[in-house]
PDB file of C-alpha atoms and ligand atoms in Angstrom:
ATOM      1  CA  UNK A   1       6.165 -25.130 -18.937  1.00 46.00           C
ATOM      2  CA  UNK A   2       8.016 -25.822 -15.946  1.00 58.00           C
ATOM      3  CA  UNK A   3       6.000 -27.186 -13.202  1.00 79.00           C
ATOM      4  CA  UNK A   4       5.812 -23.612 -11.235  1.00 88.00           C
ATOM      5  CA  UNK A   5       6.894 -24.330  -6.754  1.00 92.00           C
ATOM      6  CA  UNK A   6       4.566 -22.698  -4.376  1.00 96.00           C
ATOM      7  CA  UNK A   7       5.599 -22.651  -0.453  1.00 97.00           C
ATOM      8  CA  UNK A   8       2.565 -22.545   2.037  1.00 98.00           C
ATOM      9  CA  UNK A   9       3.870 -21.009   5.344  1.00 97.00           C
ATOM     10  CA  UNK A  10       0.914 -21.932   7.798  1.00 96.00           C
ATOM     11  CA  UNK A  11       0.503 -22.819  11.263  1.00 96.00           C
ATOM     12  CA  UNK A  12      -2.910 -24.008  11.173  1.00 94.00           C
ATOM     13  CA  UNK A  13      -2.242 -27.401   9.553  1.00 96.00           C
ATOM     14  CA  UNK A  14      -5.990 -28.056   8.037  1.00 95.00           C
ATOM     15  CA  UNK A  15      -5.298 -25.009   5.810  1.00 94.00           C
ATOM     16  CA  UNK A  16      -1.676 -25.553   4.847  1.00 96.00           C
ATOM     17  CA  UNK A  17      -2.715 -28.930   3.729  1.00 96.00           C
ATOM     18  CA  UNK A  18      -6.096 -27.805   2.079  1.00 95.00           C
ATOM     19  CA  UNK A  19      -4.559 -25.239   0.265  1.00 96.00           C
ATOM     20  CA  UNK A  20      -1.242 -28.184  -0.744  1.00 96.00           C
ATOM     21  CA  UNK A  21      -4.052 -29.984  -1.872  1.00 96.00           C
ATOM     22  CA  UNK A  22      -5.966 -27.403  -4.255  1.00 95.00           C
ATOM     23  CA  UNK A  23      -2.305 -26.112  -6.101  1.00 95.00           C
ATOM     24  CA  UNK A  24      -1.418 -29.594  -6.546  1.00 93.00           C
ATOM     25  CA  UNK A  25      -4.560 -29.961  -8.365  1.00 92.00           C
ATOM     26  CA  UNK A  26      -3.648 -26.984 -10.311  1.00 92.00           C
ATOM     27  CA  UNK A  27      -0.206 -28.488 -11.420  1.00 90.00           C
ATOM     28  CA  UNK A  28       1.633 -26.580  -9.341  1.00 93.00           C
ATOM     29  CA  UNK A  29       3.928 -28.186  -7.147  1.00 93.00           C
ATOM     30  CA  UNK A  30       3.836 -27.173  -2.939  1.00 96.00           C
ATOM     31  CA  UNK A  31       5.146 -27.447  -0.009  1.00 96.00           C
ATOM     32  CA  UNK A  32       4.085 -26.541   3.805  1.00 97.00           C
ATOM     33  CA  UNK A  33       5.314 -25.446   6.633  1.00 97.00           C
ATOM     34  CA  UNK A  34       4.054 -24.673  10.052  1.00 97.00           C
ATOM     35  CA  UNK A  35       6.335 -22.751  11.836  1.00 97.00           C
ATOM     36  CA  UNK A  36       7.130 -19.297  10.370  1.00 97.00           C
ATOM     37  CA  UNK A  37      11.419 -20.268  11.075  1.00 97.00           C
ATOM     38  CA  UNK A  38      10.888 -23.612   9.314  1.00 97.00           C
ATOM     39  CA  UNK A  39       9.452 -21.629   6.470  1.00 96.00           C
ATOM     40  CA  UNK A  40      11.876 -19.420   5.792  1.00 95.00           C
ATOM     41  CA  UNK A  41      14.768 -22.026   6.277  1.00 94.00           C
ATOM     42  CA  UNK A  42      12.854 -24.069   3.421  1.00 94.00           C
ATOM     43  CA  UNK A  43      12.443 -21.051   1.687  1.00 93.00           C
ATOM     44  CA  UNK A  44      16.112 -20.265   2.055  1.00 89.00           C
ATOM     45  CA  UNK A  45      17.084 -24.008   1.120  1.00 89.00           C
ATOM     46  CA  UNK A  46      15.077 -24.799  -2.071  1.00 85.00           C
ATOM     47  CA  UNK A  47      14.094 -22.976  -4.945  1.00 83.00           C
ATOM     48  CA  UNK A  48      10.254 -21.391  -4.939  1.00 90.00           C
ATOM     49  CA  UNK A  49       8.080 -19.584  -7.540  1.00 90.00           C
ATOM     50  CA  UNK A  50       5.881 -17.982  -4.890  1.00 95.00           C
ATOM     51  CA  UNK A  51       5.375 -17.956  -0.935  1.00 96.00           C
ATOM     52  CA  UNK A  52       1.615 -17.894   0.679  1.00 97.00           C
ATOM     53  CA  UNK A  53       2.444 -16.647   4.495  1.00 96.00           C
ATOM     54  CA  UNK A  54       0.087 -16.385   7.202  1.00 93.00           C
ATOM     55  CA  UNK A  55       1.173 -13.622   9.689  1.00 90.00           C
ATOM     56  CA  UNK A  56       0.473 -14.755  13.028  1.00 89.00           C
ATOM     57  CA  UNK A  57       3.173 -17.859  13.475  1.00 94.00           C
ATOM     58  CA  UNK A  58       4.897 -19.676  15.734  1.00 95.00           C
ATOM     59  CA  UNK A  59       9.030 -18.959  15.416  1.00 94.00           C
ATOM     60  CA  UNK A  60       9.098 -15.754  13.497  1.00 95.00           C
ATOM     61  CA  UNK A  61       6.038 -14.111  12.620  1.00 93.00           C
ATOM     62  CA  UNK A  62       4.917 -13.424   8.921  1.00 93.00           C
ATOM     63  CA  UNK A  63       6.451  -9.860   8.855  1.00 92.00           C
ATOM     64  CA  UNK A  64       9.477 -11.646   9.895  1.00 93.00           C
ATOM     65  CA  UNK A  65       9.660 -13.918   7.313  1.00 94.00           C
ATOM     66  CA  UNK A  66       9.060 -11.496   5.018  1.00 93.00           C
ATOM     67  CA  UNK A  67      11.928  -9.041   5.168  1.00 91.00           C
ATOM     68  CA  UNK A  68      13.759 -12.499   5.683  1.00 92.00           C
ATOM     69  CA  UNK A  69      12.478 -13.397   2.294  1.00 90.00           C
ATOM     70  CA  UNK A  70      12.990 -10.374   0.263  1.00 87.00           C
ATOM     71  CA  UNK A  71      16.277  -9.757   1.778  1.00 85.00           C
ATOM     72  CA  UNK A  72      17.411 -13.041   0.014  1.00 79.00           C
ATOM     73  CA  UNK A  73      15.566 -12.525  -3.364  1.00 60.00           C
ATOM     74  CA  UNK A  74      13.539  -9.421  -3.901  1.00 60.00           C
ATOM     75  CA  UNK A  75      11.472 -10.814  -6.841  1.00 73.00           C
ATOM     76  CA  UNK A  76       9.793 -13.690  -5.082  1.00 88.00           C
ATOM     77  CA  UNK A  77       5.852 -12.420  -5.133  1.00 91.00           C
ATOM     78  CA  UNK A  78       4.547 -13.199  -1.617  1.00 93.00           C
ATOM     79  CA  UNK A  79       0.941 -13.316  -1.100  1.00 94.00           C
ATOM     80  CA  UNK A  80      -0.010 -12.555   2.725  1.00 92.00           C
ATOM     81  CA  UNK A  81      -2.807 -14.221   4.010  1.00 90.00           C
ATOM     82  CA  UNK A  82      -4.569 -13.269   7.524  1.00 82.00           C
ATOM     83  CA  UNK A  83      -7.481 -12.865   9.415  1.00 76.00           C
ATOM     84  CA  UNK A  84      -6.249  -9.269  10.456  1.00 67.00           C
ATOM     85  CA  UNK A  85      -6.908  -6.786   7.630  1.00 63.00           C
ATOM     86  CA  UNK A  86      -7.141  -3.378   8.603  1.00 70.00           C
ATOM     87  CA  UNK A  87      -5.188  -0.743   6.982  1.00 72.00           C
ATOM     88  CA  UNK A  88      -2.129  -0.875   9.305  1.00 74.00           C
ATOM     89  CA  UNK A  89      -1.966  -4.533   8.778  1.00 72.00           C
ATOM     90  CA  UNK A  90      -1.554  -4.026   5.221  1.00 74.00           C
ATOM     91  CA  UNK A  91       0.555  -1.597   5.050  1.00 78.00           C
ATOM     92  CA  UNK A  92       2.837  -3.417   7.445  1.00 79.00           C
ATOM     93  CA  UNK A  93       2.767  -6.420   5.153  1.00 77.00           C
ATOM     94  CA  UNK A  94       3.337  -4.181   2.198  1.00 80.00           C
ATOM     95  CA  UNK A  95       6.407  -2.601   3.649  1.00 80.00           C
ATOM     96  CA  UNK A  96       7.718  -5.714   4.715  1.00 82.00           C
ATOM     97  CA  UNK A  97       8.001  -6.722   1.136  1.00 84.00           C
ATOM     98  CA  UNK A  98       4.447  -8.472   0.108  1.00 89.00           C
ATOM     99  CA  UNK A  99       3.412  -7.960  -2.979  1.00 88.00           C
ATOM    100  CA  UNK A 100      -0.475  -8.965  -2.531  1.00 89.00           C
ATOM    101  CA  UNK A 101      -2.772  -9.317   0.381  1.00 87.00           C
ATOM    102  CA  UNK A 102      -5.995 -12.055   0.805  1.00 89.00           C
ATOM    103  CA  UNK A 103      -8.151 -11.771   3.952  1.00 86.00           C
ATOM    104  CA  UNK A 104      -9.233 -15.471   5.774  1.00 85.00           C
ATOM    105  CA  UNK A 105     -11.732 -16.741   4.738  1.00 86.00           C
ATOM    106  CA  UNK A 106     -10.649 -16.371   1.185  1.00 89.00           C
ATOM    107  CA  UNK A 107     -12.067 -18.645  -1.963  1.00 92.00           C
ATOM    108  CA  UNK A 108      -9.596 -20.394  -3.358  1.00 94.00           C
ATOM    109  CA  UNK A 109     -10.284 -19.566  -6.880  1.00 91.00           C
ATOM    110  CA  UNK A 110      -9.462 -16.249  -5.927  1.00 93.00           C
ATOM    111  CA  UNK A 111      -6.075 -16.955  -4.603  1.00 95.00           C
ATOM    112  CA  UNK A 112      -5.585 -18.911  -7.470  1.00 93.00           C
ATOM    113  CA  UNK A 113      -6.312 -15.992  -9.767  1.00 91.00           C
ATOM    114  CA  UNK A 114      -3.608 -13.734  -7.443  1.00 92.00           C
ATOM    115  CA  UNK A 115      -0.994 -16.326  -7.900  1.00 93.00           C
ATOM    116  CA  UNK A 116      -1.475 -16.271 -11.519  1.00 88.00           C
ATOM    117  CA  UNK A 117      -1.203 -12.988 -12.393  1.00 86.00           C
ATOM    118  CA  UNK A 118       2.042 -12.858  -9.970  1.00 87.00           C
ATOM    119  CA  UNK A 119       3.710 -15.593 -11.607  1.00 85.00           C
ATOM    120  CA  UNK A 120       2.824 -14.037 -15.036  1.00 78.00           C
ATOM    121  CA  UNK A 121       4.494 -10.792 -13.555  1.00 72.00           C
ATOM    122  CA  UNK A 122       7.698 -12.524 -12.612  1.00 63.00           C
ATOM    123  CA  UNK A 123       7.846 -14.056 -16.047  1.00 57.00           C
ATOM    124  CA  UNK A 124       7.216 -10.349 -17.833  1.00 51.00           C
ATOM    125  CA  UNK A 125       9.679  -8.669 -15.339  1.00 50.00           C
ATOM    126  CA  UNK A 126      12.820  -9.138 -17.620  1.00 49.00           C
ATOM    127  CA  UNK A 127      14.295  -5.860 -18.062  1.00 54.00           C
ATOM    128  CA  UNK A 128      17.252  -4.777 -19.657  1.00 60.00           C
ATOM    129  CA  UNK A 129      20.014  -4.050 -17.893  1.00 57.00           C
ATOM    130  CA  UNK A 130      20.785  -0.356 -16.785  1.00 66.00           C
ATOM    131  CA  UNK A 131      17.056   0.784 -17.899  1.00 84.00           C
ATOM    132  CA  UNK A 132      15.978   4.668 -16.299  1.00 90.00           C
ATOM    133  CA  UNK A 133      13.002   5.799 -16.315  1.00 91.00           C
ATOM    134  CA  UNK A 134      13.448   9.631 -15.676  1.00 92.00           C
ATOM    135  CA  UNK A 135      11.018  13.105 -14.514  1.00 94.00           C
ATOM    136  CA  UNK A 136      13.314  16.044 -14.294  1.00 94.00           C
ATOM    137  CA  UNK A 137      16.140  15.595 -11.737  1.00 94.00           C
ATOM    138  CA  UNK A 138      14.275  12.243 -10.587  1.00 96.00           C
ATOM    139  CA  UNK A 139      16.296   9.068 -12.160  1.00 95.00           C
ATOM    140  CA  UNK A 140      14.868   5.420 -11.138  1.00 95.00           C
ATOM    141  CA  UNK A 141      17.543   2.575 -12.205  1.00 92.00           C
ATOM    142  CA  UNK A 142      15.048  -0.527 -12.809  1.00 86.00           C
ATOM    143  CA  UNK A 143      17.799  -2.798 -12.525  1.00 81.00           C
ATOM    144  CA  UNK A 144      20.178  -1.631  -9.444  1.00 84.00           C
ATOM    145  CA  UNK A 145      16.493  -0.852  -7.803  1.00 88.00           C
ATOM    146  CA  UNK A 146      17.886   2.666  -6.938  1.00 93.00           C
ATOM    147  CA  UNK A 147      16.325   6.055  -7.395  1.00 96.00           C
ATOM    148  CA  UNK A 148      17.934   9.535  -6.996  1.00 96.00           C
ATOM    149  CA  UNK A 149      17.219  12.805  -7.092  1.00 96.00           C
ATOM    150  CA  UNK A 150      20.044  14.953  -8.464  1.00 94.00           C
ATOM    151  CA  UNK A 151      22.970  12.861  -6.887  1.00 94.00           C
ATOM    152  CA  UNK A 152      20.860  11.977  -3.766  1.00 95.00           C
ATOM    153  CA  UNK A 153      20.238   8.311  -3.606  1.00 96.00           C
ATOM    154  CA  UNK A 154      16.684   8.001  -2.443  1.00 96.00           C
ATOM    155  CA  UNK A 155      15.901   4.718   0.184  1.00 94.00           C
ATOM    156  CA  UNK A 156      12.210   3.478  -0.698  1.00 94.00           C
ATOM    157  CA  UNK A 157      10.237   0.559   0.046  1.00 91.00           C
ATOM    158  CA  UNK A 158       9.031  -2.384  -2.462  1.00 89.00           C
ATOM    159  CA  UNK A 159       5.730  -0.754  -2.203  1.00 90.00           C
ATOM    160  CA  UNK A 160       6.795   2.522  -2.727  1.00 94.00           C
ATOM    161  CA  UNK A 161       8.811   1.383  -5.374  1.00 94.00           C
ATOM    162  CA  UNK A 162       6.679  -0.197  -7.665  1.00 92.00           C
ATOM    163  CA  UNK A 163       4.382   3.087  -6.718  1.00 94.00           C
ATOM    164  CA  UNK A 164       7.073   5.633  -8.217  1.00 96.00           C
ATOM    165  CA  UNK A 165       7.597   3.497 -10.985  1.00 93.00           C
ATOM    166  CA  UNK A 166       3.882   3.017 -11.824  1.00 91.00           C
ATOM    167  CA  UNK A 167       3.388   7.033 -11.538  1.00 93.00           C
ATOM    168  CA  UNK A 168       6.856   7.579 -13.840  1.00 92.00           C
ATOM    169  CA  UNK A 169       5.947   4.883 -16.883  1.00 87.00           C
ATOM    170  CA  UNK A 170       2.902   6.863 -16.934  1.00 86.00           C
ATOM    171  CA  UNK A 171       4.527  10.596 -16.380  1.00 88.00           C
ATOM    172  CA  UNK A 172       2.516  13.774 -17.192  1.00 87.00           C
ATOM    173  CA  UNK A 173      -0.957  12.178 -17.395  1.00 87.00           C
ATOM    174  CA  UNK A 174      -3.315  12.095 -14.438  1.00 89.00           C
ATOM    175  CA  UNK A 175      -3.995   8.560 -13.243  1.00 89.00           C
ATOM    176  CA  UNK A 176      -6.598   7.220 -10.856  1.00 87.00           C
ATOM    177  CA  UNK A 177      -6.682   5.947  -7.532  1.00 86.00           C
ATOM    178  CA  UNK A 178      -8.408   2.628  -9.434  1.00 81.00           C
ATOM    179  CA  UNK A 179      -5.807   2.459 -11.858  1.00 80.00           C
ATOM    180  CA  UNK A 180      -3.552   2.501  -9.011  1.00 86.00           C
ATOM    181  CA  UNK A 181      -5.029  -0.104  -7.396  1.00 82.00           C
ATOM    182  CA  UNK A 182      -5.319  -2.127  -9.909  1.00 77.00           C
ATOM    183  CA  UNK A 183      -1.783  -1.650 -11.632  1.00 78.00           C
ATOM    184  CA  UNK A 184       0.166  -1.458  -8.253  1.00 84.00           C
ATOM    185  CA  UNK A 185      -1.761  -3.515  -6.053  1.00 79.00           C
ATOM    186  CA  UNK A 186      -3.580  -6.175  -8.580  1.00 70.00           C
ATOM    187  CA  UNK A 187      -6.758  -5.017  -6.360  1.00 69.00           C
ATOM    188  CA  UNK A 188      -9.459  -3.455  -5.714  1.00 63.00           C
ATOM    189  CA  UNK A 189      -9.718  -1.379  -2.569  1.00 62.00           C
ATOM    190  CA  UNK A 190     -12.562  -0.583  -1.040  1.00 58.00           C
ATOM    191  CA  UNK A 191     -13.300   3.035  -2.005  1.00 52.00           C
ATOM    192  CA  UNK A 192     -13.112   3.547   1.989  1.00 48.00           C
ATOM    193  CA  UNK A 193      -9.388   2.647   2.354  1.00 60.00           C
ATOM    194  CA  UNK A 194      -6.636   5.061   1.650  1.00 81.00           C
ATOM    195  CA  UNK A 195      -3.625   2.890   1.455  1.00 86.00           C
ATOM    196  CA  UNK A 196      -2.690   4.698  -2.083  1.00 89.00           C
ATOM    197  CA  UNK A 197      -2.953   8.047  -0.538  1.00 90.00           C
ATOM    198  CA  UNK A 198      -1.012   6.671   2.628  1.00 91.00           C
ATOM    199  CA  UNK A 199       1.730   5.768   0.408  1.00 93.00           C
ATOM    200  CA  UNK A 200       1.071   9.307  -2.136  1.00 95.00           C
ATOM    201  CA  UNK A 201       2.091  11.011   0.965  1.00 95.00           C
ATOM    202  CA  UNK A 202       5.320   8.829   2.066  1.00 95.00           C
ATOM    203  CA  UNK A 203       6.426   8.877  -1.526  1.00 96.00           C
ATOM    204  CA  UNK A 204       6.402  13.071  -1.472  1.00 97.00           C
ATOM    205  CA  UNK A 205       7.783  13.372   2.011  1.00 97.00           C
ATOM    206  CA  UNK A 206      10.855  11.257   0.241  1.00 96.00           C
ATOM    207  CA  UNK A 207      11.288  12.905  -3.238  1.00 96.00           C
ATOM    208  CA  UNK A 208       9.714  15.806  -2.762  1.00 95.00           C
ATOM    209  CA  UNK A 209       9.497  17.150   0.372  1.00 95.00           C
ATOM    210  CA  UNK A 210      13.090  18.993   0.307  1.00 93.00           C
ATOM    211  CA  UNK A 211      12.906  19.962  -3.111  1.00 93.00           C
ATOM    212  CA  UNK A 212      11.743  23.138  -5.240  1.00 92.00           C
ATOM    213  CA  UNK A 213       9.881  21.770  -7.729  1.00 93.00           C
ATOM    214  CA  UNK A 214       7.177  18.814  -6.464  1.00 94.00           C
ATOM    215  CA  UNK A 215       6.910  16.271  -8.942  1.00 96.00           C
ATOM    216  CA  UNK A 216       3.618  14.696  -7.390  1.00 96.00           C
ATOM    217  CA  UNK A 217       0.417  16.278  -7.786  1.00 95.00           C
ATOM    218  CA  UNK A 218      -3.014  15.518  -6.699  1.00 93.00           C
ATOM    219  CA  UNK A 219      -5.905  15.857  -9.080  1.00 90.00           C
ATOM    220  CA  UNK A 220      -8.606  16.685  -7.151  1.00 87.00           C
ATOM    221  CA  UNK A 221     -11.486  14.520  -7.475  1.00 83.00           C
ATOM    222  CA  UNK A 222      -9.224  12.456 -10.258  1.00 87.00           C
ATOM    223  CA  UNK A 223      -6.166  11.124  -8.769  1.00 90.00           C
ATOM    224  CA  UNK A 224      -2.960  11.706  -9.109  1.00 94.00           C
ATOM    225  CA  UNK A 225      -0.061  12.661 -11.656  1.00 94.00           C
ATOM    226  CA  UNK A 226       3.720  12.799 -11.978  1.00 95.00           C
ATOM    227  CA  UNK A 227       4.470  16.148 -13.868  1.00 93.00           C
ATOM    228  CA  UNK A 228       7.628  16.791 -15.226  1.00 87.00           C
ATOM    229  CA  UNK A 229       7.138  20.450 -15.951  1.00 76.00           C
ATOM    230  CA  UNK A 230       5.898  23.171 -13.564  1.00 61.00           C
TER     231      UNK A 230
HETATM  232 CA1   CA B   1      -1.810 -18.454  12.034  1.00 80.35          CA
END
């Protein structure tokens, strides 16, 4: 297989160049840089498999570089990596566009393990053009990235996204905050955090707040399900 291209945006050089050291080692090819602009301009200039970003950078910050990223090519995986990881951290990364999240220190097999099952997930993502996935009025194009309700085109986030979709390829059975995390995030949270019901709650306030029937129920003690009939 094609040697798979791995961009390290890092400010603190010992790390960029550590973590250069260990993919290359992994036969994967990288490349570093130190400045959060410089990243992103390398970014925009070559192609990449997969970004790791550090948040807090000199020339645009990791948020930054994030919406820069994903408003260039949404199926890049980014994998944030910072010191700061509390919830609003995360879900500022997340709605920036990340798809996974590793707090500093980190061991590197585990990173390596995240980037894996990203790239594998890029690889899988082929679908075929025009797919919908569909609960009652609720249509989610796969392809144009676009979900309505009735003829109301319905703005969402990558998170929340890949959360709808998640809760609609498994419609009318009750899923699990776990299986959530697992599926949607590729982690697991600490049974403290409530990042999935964070994002539960902005995904009803935008398809089913202003509408008659709810499509998103909680389970109580069991999670959560997307139920097509009332
Ligand atoms: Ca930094």
């Amino acid at each position: 297989m094609e040697e798979r291209k791995i961009l390290i945006i890092e400010d603190e050089q010992k790390i960029a160049d550590t973590l250069k050291i260990g993919l290359l080692e992994n036969g994967f090819y990288a490349e570093t840089a130190y400045d959060g602009k410089i990243g992103l301009q390398l970014f925009l200039s070559r192609e990449f498999d997969l970004v790791l970003l550090d948040i807090n950078l000199p020339g645009l910050n990791g948020y930054e570089v994030c919406k820069g990223i994903r408003a260039h090519n949404s199926n890049v995986p980014v994998i944030v990596l910072t010191s700061m990881n509390t919830i609003n951290d995360k879900i500022e990364g997340y709605d920036a566009g990340a798809d996974d999240y590793l707090s500093k220190p980190f061991e590197f097999r585990e990173l390596l393990l995240k980037i894996r099952v990203l790239l594998k997930r890029t690889l899988r993502q082929y679908i075929p053009e025009g797919t919908v996935l569909k609960a009652a009025d609720l249509q989610m194009n796969l392809d144009r990235k676009e979900v309505k309700r009735g003829d109301t085109i319905i703005q969402l986030t990558a998170k929340e996204f890949q959360l709808l979709e998640y809760l609609l390829r498994n419609k009318n059975r009750v899923i699990s905050r776990a299986d959530i995390a697992i599926n949607v995030w590729e982690v697991d949270f600490d049974t403290n955090t409530n990042v999935i019901d964070v994002y539960i709650s902005y995904l009803r306030n935008k398809i089913d707040k202003k509408y008659d029937q709810k499509l998103i129920r909680t389970h109580i003690g069991m999670g959560y399900i997307l139920k097509e009939n009332t």
